Coordinates of C-alpha atoms and ligand atoms in Angstrom, one line a residue:
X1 CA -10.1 -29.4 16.4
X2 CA -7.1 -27.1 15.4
X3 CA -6.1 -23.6 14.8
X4 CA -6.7 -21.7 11.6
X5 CA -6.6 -18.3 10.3
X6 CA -10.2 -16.7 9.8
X7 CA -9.4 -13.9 7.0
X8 CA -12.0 -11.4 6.1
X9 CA -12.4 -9.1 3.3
X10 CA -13.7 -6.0 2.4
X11 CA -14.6 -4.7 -0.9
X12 CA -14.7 -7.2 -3.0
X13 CA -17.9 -8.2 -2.2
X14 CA -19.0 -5.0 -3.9
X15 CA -17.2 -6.1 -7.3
X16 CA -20.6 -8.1 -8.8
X17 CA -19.6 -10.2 -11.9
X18 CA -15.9 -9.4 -11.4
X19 CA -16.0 -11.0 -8.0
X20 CA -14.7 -14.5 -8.8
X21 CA -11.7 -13.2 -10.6
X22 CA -11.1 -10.4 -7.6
X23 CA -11.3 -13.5 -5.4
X24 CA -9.3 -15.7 -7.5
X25 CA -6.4 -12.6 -7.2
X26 CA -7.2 -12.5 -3.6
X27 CA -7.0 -16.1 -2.6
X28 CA -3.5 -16.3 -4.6
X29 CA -1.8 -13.1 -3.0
X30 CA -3.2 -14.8 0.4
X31 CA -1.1 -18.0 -0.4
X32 CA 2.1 -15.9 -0.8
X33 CA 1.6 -14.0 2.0
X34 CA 1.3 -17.6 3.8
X35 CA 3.7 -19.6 2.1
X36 CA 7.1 -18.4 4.4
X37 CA 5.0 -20.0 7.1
X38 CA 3.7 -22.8 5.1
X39 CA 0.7 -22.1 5.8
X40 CA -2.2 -23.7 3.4
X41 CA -5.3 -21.6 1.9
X42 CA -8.5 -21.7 1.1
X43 CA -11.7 -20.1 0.3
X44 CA -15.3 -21.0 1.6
X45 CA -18.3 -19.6 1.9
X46 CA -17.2 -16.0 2.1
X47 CA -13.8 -16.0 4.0
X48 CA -10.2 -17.1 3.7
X49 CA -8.6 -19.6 6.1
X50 CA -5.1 -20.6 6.7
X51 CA -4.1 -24.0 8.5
X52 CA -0.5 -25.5 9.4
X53 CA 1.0 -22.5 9.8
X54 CA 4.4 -22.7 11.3
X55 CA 4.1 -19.5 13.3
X56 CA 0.7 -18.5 13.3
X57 CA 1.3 -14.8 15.0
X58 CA 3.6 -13.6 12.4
X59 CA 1.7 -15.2 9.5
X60 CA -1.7 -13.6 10.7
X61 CA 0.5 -10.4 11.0
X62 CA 1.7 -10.9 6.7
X63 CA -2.2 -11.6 5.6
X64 CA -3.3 -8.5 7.4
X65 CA -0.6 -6.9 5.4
X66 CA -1.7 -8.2 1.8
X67 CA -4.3 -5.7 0.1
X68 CA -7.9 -6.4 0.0
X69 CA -7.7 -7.7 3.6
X70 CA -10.0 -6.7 6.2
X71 CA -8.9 -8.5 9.1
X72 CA -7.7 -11.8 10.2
X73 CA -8.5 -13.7 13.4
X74 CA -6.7 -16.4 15.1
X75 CA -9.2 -19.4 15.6
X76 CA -10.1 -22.3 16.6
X77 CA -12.2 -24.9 14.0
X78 CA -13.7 -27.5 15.0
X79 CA -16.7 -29.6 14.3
X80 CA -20.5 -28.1 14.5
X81 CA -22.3 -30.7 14.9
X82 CA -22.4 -30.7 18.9
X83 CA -23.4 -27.5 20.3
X84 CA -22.4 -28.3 23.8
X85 CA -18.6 -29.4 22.7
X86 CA -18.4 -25.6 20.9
X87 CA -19.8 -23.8 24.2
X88 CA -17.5 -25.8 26.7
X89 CA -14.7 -24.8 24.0
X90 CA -15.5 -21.8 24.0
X91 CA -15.8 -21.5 28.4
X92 CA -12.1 -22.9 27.6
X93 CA -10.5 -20.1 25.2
X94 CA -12.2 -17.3 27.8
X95 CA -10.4 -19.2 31.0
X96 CA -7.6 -16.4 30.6
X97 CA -9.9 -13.2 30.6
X98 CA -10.7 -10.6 33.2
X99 CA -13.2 -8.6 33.0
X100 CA -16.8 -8.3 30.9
X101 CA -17.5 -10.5 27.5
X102 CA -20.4 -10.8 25.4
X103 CA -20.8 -13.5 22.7
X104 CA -21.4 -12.7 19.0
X105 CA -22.8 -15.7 17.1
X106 CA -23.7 -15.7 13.2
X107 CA -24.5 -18.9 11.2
X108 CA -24.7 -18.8 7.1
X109 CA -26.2 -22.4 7.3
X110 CA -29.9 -21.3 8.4
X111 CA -30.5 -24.5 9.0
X112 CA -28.5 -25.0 12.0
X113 CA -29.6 -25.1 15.6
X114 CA -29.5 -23.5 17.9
X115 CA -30.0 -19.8 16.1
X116 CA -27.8 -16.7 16.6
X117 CA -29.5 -15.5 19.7
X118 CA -29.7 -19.2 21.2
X119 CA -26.2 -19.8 20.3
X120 CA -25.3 -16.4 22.5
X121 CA -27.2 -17.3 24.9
X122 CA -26.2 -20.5 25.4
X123 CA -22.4 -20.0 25.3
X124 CA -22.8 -17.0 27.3
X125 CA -24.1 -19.2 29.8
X126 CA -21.5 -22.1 29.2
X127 CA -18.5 -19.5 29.6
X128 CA -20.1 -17.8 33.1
X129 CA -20.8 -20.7 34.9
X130 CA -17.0 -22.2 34.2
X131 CA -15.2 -18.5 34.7
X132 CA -16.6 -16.9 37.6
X133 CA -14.4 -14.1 37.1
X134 CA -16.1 -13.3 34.0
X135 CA -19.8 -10.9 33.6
X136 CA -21.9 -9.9 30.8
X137 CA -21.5 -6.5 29.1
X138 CA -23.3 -6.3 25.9
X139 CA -22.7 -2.7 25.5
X140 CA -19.1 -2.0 26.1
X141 CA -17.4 -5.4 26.9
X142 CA -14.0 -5.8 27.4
X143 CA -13.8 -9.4 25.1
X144 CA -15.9 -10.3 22.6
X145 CA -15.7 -14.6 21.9
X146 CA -17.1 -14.8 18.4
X147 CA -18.9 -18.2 16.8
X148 CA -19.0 -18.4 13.1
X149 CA -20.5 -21.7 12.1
X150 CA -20.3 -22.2 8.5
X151 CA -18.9 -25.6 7.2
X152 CA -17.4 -26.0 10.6
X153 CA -17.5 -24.1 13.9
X154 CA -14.5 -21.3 14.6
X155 CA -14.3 -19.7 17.7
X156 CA -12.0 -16.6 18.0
X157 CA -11.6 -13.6 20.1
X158 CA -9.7 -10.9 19.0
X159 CA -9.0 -9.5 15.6
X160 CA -5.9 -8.0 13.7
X161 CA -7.3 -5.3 11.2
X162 CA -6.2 -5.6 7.8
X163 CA -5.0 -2.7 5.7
X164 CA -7.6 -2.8 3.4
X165 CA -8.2 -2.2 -0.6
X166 CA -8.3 -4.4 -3.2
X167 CA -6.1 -7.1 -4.2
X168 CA -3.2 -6.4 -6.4
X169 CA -3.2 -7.0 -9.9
X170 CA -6.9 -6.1 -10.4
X171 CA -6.4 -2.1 -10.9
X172 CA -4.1 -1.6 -13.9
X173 CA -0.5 0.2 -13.3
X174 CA 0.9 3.0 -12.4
X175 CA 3.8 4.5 -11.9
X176 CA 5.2 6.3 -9.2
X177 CA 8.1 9.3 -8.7
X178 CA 9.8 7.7 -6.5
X179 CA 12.5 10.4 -4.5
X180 CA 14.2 9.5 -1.7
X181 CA 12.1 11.7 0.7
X182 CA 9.1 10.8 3.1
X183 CA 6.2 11.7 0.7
X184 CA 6.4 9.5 -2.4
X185 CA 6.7 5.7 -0.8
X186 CA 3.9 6.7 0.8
X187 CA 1.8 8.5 -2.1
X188 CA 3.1 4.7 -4.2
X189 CA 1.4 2.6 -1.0
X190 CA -1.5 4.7 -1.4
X191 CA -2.4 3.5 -4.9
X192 CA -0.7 0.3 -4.4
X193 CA -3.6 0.0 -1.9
X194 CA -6.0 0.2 -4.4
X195 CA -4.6 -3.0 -6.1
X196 CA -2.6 -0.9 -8.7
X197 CA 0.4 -2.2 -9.7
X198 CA 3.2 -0.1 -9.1
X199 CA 5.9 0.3 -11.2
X200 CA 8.6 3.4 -10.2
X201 CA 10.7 6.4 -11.5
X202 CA 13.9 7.7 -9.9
X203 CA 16.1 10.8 -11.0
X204 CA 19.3 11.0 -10.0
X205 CA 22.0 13.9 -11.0
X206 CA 25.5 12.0 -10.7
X207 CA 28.3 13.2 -9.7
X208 CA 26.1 15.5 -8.0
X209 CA 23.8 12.9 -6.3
X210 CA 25.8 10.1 -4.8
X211 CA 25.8 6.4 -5.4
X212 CA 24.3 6.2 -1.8
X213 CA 21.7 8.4 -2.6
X214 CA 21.0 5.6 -5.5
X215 CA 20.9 3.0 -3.2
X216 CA 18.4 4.7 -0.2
X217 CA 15.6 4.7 -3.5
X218 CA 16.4 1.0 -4.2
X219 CA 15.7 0.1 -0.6
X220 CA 12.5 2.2 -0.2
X221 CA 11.4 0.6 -3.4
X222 CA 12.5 -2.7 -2.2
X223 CA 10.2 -2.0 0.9
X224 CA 7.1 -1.2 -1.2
X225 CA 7.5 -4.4 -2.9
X226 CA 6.9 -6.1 0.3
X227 CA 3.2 -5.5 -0.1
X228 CA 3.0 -4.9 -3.9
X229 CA 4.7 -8.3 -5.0
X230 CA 6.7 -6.9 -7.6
X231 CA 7.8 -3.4 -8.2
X232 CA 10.2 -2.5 -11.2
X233 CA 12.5 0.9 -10.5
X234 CA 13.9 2.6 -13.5
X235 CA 16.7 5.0 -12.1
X236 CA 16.8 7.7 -14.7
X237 CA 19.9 10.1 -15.6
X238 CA 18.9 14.0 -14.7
X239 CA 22.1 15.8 -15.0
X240 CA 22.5 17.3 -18.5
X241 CA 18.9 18.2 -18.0
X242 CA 19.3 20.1 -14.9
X243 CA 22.8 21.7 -16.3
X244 CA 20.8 22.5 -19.3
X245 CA 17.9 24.3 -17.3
X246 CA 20.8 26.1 -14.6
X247 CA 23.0 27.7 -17.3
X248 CA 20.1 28.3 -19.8
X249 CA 16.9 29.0 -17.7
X250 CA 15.7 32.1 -15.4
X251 CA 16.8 30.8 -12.0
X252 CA 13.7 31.4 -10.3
X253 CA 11.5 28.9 -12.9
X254 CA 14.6 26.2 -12.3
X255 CA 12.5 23.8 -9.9
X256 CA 9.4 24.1 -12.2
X257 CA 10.9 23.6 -15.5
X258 CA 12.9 20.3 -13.4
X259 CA 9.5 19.2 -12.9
X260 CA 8.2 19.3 -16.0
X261 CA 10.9 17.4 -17.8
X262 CA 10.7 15.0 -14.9
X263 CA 6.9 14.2 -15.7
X264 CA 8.1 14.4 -19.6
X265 CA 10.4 11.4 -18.9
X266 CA 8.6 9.3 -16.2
X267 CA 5.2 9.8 -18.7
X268 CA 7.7 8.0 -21.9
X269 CA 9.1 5.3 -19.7
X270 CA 5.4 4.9 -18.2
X271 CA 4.0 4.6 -21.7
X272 CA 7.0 2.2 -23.0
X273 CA 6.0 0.3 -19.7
X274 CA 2.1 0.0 -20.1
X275 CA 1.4 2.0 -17.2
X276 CA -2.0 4.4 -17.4
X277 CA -1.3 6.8 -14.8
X278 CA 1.7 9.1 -12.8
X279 CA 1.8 9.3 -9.3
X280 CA 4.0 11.8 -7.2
X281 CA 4.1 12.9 -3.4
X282 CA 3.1 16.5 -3.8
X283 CA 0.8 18.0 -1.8
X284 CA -0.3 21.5 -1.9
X285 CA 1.3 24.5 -0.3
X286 CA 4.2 22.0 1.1
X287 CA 6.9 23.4 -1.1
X288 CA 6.9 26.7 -3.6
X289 CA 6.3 23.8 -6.4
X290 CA 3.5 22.6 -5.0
X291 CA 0.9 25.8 -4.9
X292 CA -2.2 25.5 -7.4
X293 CA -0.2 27.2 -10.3
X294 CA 3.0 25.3 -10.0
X295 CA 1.2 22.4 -10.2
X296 CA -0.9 23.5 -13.2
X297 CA 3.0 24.3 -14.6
X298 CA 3.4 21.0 -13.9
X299 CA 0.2 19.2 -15.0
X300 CA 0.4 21.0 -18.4
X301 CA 3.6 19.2 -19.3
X302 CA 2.1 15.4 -19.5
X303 CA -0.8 14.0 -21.4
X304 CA -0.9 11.6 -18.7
X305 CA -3.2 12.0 -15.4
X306 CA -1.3 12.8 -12.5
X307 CA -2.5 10.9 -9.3
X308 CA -1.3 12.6 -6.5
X309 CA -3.5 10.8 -3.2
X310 CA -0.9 13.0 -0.5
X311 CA -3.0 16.6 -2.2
X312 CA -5.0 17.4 1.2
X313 CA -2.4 16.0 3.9
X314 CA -0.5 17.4 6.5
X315 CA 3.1 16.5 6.6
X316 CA 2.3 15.0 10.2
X317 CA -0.1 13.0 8.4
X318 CA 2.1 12.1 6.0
X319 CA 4.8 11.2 8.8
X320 CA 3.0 9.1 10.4
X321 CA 1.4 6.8 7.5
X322 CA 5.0 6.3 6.8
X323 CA 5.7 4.7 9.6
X324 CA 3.0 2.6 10.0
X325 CA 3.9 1.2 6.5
X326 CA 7.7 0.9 7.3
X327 CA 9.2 3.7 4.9
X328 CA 9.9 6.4 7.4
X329 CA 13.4 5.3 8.8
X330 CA 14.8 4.5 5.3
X331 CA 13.1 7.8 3.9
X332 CA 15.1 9.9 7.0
X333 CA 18.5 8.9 6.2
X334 CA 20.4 11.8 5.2
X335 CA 20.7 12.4 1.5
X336 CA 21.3 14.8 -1.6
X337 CA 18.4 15.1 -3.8
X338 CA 18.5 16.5 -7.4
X339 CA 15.9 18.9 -6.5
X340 CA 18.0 20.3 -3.3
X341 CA 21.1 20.4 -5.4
X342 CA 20.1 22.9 -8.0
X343 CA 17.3 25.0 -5.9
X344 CA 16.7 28.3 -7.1
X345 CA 17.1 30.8 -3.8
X346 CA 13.9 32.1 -4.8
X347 CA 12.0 30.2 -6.5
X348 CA 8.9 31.5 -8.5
X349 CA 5.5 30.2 -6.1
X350 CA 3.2 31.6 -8.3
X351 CA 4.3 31.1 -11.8
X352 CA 2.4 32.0 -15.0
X353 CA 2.4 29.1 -17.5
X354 CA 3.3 31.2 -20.7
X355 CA 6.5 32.5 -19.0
X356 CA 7.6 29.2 -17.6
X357 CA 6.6 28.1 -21.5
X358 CA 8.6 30.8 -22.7
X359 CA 11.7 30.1 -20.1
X360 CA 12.0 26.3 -21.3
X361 CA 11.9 27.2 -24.9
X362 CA 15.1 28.7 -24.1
X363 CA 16.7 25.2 -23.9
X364 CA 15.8 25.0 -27.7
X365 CA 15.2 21.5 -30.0
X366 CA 17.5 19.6 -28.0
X367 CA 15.2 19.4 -25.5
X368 CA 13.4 16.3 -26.9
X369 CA 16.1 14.3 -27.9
X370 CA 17.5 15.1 -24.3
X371 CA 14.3 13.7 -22.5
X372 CA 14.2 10.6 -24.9
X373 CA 17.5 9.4 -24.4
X374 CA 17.1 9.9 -20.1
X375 CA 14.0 7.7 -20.8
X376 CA 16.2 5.1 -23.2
X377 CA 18.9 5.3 -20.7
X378 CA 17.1 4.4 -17.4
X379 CA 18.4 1.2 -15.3
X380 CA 16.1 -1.5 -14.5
X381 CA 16.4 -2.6 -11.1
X382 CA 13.7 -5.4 -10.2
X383 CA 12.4 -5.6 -6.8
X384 CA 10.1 -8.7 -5.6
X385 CA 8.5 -9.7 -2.6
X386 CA 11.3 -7.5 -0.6
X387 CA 14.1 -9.1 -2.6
X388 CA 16.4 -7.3 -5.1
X389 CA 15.7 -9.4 -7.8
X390 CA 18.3 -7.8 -10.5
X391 CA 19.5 -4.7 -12.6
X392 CA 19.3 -4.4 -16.3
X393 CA 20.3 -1.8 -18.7
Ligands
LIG401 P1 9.3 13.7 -1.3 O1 9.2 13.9 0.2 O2 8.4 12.7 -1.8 O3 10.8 13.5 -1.7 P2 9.5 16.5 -1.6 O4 8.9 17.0 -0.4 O5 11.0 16.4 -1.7 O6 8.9 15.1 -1.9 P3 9.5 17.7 -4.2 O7 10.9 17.7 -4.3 O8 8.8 18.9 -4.7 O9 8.9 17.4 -2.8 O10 8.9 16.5 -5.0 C1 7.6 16.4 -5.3 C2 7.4 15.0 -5.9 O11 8.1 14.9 -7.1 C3 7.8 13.9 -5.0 O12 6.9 13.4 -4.1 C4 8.1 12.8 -6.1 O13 6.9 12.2 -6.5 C5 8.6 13.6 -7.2 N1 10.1 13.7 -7.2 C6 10.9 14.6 -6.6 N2 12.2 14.4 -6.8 C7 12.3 13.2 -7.5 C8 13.4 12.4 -8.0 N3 14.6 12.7 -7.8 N4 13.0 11.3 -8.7 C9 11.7 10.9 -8.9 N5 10.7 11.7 -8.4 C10 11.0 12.8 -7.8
LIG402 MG1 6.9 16.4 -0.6

């Protein structure tokens, strides 16, 4: 007998001939999840289990964290082949409990005797007549004790929910505008989530933005690489762009036009980098840039498609999904944005593509060379498994 993590997943059983490489993925981001705990992995019959973990709480707590994860129970295995030793262990585990319990029992090995109903029936029985504290509510119990008999016997009775997806690695790349504000981590995490790999974009305007500024975008991308494994920020130069579009531009098109050279340059790098797809924090009505035409404005200067999973959320919404995934304090520290630096006072909320197309033709053939030299010039910072991993140029 000894304890074990019990892992379930989700999805991937709906991924047909794919399923033994989604599983293979799986079973490997498991492991590194594990492996600070030294904790070793394995796959049978349909779940995940760890063994020797160090500190079993907090490594149950970093597999319910790894994508494709439905939820993760603390058990205990033991052997099946005496039904009477699993029911007494199973009186034991529910010695602590107050309250009502029912027993859930499922077998895959048909084989096995006693059946599901007999096995909750008789551990039901086992675990009343030692706790007579305990009574049976099948409807609304306050514990469930759950027996899985598979190659072994695991009892458990609680679960950690996992945060669900698919593993990473197994949906292509992306990359994410990445600002320093609440919205993006959390639009990048929602992709992620799919088992996208995320690779990220940051603008900054120096001297206008500050070198802190820099470093609050590192450490929200160093957070998201937590979960995603590996997440490579390029931290791109804005300034002569946004001088460009100030002195040259209509002041109220100003944020619009910065948003469509933005796109212009994350789409290059995105290209250079293999990604397939943009993703940004926008969601509609928050800010004049985000109503249906500004983002039309927007769409209409990539070839790309723009993911933007944040479209239909409230900021409270928003909020809170940051903090449940760890970004929120990092993304509240003060800080100067490029966007807030050079914001019209009225910005256009409605804007007609042919004059925002006629307002950047204003800034003339250099436009082109401008946005390829940003994308040529763009830092490399490397962020893995929550580690700053280097910076390249
Ligand atoms: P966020 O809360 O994500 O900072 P926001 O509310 O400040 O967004 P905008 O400034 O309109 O809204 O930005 C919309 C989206 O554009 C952001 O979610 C992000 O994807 C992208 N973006 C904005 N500023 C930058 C920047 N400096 N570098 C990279 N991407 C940016
Ligand atoms: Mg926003």
């Amino acid at each position: 007998m000894r304890e074990i993590l019990l892992v379930r997943f989700g999805e991937v059983h709906l991924k047909g001939l794919n399923r033994p490489q989604f599983l293979r993925v799986l079973v490997d981001n498991v492991r590194r999840a594990a492996r600070p705990f030294g904790g070793r992995v394995w796959l049978s019959d349909s779940r995940i289990y760890v063994s020797d973990m160090t500190d079993p709480d907090a490594c149950a707590r970093a597999v319910a964290g790894v994508f494709g994860i439905h939820s993760v129970s603390r058990a205990v295995e033991m052997d099946k082949g005496d039904f009477s030793a699993v029911c007494a262990q199973a009186a034991a585990m529910m010695a602590p409990m107050r309250g009502t319990f029912k027993v859930r029992a499922r077998r895959s090995d048909k084989r096995y005797q006693p059946d599901s109903p007999g096995m909750c029936r008789e551990a039901g029985h086992a675990i009343l007549e030692a706790n007579p504290q305990l009574s049976v509510d099948v409807e609304h119990p306050d514990h469930v004790l759950e027996i899985e008999i598979r190659d072994h016997a695991t009892l458990h009775t609680g679960r950690l929910e996992g945060v669900g997806g698919m593993p990473m690695g197994t949906g292509g790349k992306a990359c994410l505008l990445l600002s320093g504000g609440i919205d993006s981590p959390v639009a990048g995490y929602m992709i992620a989530r799919r088992g996208v790999r995320l690779m990220a974009v940051h603008f900054h305007s120096f001297p206008y933005t500050s070198q802190r500024a820099r470093e609050k975008v590192v450490e929200l991308a160093r957070l998201l690489s937590v979960p995603c494994g590996r997440v490579e920020l390029f931290v791109a130069p804005f300034t002569e762009i946004q001088m460009r579009i100030h002195a040259q531009c209509p002041e109220a098109y100003g944020t619009i036009l910065m948003r469509r050279q933005m796109m212009r340059i994350a789409e290059r790098i995105a290209r250079r980098e293999g990604a397939q797809a943009l993703v940004t924090g926008e969601s509609v009505g928050q800010v004049a840039s985000q109503t249906l035409e500004a983002l039309g404005c927007t769409d209409d200067a990539c070839s790309m498609s723009v993911l933007r999973p944040l479209i239909g959320f409230d900021k409270s919404e928003i909020i809170a999904r940051a903090e449940k995934i760890g970004t929120f304090e990092t993304s509240s520290l003060p800080y100067e944005d490029c966007c807030t630096v050079f914001t019209p006072r009225h910005p256009a909320t409605h804007p007609r593509l042919e004059r925002i197309r006629e307002a950047e033709a204003l800034l003339g053939e250099a436009l082109e060379a401008m946005l390829d030299e940003s994308a040529a010039a763009a830092e490399k910072v490397v962020l893995r498994e929550g580690h700053t991993e280097g910076t390249e140029n």
